mmCIF file of C-alpha atoms in Angstrom:
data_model
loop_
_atom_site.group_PDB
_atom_site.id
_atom_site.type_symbol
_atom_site.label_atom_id
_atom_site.label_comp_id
_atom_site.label_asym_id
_atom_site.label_seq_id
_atom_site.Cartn_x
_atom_site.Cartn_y
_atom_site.Cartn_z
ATOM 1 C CA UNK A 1 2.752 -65.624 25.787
ATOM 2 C CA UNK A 2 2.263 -68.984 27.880
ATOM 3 C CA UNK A 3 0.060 -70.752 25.150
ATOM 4 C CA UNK A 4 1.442 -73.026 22.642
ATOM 5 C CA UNK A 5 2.967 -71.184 19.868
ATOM 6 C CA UNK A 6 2.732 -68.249 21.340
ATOM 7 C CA UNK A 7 -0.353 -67.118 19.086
ATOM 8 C CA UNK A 8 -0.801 -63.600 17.259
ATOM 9 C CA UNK A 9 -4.078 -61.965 17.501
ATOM 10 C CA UNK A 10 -5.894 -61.386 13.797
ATOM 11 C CA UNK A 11 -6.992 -58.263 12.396
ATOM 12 C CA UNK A 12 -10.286 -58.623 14.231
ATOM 13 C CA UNK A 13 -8.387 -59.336 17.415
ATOM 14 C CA UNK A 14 -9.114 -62.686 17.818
ATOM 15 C CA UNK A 15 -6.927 -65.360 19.420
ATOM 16 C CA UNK A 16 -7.039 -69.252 19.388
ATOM 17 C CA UNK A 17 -4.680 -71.948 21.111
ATOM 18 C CA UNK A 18 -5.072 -75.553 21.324
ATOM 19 C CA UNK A 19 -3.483 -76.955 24.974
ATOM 20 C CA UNK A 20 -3.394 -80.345 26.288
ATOM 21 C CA UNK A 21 -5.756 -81.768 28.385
ATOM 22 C CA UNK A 22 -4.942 -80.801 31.744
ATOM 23 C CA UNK A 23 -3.307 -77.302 31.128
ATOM 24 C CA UNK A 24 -1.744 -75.176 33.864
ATOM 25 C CA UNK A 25 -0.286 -72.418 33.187
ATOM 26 C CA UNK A 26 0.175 -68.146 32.898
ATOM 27 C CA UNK A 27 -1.618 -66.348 29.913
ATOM 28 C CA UNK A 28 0.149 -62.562 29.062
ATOM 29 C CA UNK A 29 -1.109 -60.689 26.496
ATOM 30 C CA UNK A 30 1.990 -57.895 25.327
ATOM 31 C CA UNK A 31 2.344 -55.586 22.128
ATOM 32 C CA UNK A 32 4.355 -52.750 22.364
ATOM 33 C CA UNK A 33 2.657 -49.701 23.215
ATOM 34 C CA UNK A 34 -0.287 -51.434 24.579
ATOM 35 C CA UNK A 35 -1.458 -52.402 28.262
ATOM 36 C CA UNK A 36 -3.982 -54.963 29.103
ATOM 37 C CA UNK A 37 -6.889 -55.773 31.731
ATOM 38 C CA UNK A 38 -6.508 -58.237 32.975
ATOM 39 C CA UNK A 39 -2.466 -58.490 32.438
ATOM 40 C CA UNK A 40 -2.472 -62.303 33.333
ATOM 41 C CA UNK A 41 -4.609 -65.091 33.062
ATOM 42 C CA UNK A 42 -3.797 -67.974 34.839
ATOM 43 C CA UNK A 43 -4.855 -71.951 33.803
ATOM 44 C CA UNK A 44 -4.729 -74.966 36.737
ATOM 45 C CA UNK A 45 -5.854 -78.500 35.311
ATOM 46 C CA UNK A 46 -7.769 -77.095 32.354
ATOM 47 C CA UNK A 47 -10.329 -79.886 31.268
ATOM 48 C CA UNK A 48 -12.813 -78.169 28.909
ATOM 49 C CA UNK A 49 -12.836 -75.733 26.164
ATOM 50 C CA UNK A 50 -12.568 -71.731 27.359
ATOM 51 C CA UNK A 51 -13.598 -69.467 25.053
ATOM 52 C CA UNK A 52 -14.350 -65.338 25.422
ATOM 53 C CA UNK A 53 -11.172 -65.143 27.605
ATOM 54 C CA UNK A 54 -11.171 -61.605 26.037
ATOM 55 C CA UNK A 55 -8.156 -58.814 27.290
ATOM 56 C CA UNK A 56 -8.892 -54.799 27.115
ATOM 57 C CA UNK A 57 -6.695 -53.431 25.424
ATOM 58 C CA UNK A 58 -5.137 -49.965 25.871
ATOM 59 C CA UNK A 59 -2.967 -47.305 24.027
ATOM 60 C CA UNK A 60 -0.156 -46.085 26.431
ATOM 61 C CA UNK A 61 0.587 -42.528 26.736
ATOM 62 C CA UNK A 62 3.702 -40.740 25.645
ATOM 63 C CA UNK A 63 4.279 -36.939 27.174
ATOM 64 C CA UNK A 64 6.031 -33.670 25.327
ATOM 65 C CA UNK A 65 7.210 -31.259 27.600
ATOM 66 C CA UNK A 66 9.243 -28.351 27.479
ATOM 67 C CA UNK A 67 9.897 -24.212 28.659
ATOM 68 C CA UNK A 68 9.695 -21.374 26.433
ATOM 69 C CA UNK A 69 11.826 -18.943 27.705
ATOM 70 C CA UNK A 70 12.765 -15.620 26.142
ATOM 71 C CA UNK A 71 15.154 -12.730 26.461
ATOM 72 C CA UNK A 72 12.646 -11.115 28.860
ATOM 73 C CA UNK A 73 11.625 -14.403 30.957
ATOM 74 C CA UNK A 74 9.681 -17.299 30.937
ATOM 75 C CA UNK A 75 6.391 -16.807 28.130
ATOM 76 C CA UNK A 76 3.253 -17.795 29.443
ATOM 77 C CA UNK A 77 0.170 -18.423 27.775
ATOM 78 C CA UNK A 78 2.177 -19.429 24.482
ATOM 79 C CA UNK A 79 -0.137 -21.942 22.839
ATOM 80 C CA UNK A 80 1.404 -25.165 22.243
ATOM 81 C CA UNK A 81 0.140 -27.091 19.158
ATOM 82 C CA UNK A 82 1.057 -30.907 18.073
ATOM 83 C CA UNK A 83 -0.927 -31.837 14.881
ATOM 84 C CA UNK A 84 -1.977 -35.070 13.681
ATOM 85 C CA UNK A 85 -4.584 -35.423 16.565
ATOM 86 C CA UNK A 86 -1.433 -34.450 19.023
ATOM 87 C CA UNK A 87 -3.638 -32.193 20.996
ATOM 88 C CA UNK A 88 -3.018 -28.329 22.470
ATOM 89 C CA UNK A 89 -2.247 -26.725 25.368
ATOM 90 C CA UNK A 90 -1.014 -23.472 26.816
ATOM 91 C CA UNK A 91 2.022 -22.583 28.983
ATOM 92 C CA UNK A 92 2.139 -21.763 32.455
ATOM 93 C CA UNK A 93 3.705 -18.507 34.303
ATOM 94 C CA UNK A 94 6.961 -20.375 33.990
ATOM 95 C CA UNK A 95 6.573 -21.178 30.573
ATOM 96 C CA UNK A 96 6.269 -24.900 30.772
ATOM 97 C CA UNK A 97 3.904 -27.013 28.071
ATOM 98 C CA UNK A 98 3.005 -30.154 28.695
ATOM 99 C CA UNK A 99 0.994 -32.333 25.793
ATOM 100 C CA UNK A 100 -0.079 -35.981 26.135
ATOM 101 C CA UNK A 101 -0.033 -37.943 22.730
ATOM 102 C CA UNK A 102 -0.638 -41.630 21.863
ATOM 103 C CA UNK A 103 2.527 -43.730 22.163
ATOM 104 C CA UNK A 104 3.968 -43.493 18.614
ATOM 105 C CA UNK A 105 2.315 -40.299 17.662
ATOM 106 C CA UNK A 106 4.582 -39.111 14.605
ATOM 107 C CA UNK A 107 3.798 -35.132 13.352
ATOM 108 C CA UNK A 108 4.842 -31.665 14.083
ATOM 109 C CA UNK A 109 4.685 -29.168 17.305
ATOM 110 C CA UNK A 110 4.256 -25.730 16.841
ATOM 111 C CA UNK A 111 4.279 -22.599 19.478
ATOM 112 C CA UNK A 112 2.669 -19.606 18.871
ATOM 113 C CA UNK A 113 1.828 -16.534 20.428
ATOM 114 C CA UNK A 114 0.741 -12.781 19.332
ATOM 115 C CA UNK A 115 3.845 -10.234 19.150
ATOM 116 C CA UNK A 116 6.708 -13.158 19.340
ATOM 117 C CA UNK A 117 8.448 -15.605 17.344
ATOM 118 C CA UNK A 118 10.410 -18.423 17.733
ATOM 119 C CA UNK A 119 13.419 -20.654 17.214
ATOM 120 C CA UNK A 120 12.797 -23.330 16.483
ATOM 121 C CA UNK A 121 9.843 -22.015 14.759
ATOM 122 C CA UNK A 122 8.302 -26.022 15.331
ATOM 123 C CA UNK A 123 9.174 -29.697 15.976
ATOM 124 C CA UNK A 124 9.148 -33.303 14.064
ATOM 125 C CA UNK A 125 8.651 -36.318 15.623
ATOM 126 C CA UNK A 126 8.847 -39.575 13.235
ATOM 127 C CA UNK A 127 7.586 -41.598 16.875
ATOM 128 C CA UNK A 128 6.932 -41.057 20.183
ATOM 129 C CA UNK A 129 7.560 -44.502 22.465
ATOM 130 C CA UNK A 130 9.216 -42.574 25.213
ATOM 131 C CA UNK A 131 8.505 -39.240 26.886
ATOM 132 C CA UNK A 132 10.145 -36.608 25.238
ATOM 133 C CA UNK A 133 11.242 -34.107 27.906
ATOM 134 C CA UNK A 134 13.607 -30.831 28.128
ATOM 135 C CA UNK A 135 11.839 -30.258 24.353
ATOM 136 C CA UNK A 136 12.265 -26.108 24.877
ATOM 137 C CA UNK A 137 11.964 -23.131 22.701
ATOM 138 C CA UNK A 138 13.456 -19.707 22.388
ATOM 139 C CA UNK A 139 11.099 -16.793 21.977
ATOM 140 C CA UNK A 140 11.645 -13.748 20.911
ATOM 141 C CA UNK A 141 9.342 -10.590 21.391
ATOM 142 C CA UNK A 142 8.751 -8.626 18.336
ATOM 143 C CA UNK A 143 9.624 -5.265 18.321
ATOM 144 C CA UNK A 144 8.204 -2.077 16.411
ATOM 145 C CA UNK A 145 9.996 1.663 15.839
ATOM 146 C CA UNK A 146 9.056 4.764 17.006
ATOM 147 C CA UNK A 147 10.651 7.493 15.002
ATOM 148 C CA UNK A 148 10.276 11.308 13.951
ATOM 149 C CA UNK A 149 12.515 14.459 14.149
ATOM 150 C CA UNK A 150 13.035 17.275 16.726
ATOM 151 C CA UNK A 151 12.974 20.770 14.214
ATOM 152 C CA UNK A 152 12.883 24.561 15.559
ATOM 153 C CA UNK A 153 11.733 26.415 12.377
ATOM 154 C CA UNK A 154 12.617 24.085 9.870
ATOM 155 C CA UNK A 155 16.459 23.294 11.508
ATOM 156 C CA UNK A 156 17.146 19.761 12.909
ATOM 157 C CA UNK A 157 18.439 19.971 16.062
ATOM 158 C CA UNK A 158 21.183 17.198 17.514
ATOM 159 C CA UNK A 159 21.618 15.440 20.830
ATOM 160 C CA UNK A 160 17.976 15.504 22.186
ATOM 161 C CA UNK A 161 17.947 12.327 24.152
ATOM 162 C CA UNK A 162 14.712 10.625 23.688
ATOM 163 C CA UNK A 163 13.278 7.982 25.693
ATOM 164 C CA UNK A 164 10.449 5.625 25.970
ATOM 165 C CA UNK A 165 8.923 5.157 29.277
ATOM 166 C CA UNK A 166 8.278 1.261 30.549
ATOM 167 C CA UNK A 167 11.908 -0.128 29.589
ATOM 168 C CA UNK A 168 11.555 1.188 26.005
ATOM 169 C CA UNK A 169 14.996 2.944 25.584
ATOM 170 C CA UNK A 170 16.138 5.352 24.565
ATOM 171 C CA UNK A 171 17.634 7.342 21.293
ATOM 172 C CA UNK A 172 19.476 10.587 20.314
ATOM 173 C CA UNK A 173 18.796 12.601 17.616
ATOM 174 C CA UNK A 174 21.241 12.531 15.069
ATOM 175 C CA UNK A 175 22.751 15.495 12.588
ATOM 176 C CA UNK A 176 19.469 15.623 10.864
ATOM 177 C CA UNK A 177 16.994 15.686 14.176
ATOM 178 C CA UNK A 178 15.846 12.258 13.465
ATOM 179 C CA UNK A 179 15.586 9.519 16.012
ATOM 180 C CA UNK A 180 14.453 5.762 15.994
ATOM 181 C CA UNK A 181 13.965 3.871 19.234
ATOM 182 C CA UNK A 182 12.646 -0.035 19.264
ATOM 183 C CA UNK A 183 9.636 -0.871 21.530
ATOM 184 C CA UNK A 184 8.448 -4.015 22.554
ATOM 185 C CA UNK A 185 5.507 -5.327 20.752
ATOM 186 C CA UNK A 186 2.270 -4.181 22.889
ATOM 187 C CA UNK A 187 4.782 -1.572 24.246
ATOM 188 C CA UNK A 188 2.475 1.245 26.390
ATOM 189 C CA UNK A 189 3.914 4.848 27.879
ATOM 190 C CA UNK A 190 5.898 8.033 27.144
ATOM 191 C CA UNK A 191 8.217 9.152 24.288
ATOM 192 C CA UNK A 192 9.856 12.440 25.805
ATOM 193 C CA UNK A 193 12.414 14.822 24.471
ATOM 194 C CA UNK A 194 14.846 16.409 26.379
ATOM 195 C CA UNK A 195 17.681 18.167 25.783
ATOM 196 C CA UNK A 196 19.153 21.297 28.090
ATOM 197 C CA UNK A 197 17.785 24.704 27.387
ATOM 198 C CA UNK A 198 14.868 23.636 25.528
ATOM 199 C CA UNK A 199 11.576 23.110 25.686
ATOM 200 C CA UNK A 200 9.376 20.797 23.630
ATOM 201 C CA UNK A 201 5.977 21.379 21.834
ATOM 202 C CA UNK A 202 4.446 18.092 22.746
ATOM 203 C CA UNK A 203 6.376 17.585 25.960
ATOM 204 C CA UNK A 204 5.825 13.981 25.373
ATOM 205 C CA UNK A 205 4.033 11.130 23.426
ATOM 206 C CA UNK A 206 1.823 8.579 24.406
ATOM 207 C CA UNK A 207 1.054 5.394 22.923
ATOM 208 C CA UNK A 208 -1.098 2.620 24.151
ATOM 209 C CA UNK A 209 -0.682 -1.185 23.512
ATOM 210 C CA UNK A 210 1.682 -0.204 20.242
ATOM 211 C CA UNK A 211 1.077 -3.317 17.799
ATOM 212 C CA UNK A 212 2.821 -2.013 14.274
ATOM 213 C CA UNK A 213 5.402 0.520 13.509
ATOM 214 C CA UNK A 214 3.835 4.230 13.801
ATOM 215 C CA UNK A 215 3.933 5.081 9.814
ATOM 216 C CA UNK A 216 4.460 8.667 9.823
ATOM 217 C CA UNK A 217 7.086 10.379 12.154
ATOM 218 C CA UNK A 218 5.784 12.972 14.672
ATOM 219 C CA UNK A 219 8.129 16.130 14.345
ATOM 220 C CA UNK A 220 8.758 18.014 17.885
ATOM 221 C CA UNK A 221 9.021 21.731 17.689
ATOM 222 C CA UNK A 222 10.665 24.116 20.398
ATOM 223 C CA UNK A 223 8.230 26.219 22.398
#
C-alpha cells in the first residue's frame, strides 16, 4: 500500500514499483495474518532507484483456551493435544489449557487423561484468525465395581451395609448376599461389612490405587 498499483509480492516474495521522479510518500506492507518489521517505510523527494527495501515478515499467533472441569472439580494435568503441528500442553490446578497455534491453524484438539473421559471427546477447527476462548470440556472419572457376597455357611445374608472408605459409597446386600459398589478410578481404602449382631471374617478389604474391576467377588463369612 502507498506505491503505484498497490503491488502484490510473487511467490519468491519479491516486490517491484515504478514511482515518479520525486516520490514522497508512506510504504505498508499488510496480508492478513502477517506482521511486518519495519511496518512503514516512508519516501521524501525520491531521486534514484531503491532497491533491497526488504520487510520481515511474521506469522501472528492465534490462542485456544479453555477449563476442564468434572463432576469432582477442576482436572489438572489433563494433556491437551491440537494436531497438525497445533502443539501440547497440560492443565493447571484449575483445569485451564492454554495452546498457541499459527493464525489459521485448521485440525483437531483432543484431551486426555488416565482413568477419565470426555465430552466432547475432541475439537475441529476449519481456521483459527481469532482467539478461540471459553473452548471447555466435561470430564468424567471412570469408575470400576467392587462386588462379592456376605454367606454364613453357604446362606446369603441381607442388609449388610457395605461401604468403601475415601468417598467410595456405599451398598447393601441384597436377597442373595451380593453387593456392588462403584469406585472411582485409582480409588484407594476400606470395603467393610457391617451389619448388627455380626461379625465379619475379613473385617474389611483393602485395595490400593484400584485401576480395573476386581474379577472375582470376595465372599465374607461370619466369625
Amino acid at each position: 500500500n502507498g506505491l503505484p498499483g498497490n503491488p502484490i509480492s510473487d511467490k519468491a516474495g519479491l516486490y517491484r514499483a515504478t514511482v515518479k521522479y520525486g516520490f514522497s510518500g508512506k510504504v505498508t506492507p499488510s496480508r492478513e495474518g502477517y506482521s511486518f518489521d519495519p511496518p512503514m517505510r516512508q519516501y521524501d523527494n525520491l531521486l534514484n532507484d531503491m532497491a533491497n527495501e526488504d520487510y520481515s515478515a511474521t506469522l501472528k499467533k492465534q490462542t485456544i483456551s479453555g477449563n476442564i472441569i468434572s463432576d469432582r472439580g477442576p482436572v489438572a494435568d489433563a494433556f491437551v493435544v491440537a494436531d497438525a503441528g497445533g502443539g501440547s500442553v497440560t492443565t493447571d490446578a484449575s483445569g485451564r489449557y492454554e495452546l498457541i497455534v499459527d493464525y489459521g491453524w485448521k485440525g483437531t484438539v483432543t484431551p486426555t487423561k488416565e482413568g477419565y473421559t470426555f465430552t466432547p471427546a475432541n475439537k475441529k477447527y476449519t481456521s483459527v484468525t481469532k482467539d478461540q476462548t471459553n473452548e471447555g470440556y466435561s470430564a468424567k472419572v471412570l469408575t470400576f465395581n467392587i462386588s462379592g457376597s456376605v454367606i454364613i455357611g453357604g446362606t446369603p445374608i441381607e442388609g449388610v451395609l457395605v461401604t468403601a472408605s475415601e468417598g467410595g459409597g456405599s451398598a447393601t446386600t441384597d436377597n442373595k448376599g451380593k453387593y456392588t459398589i462403584a469406585v472411582p478410578y485409582g480409588w484407594s481404602g476400606e470395603v467393610t461389612p457391617i451389619k448388627e449382631g455380626f461379625n465379619f471374617n475379613p473385617p474389611s478389604q483393602t485395595y490400593t490405587c484400584l485401576l480395573y474391576t476386581s474379577p472375582s467377588p470376595r465372599d465374607r463369612q461370619k466369625s
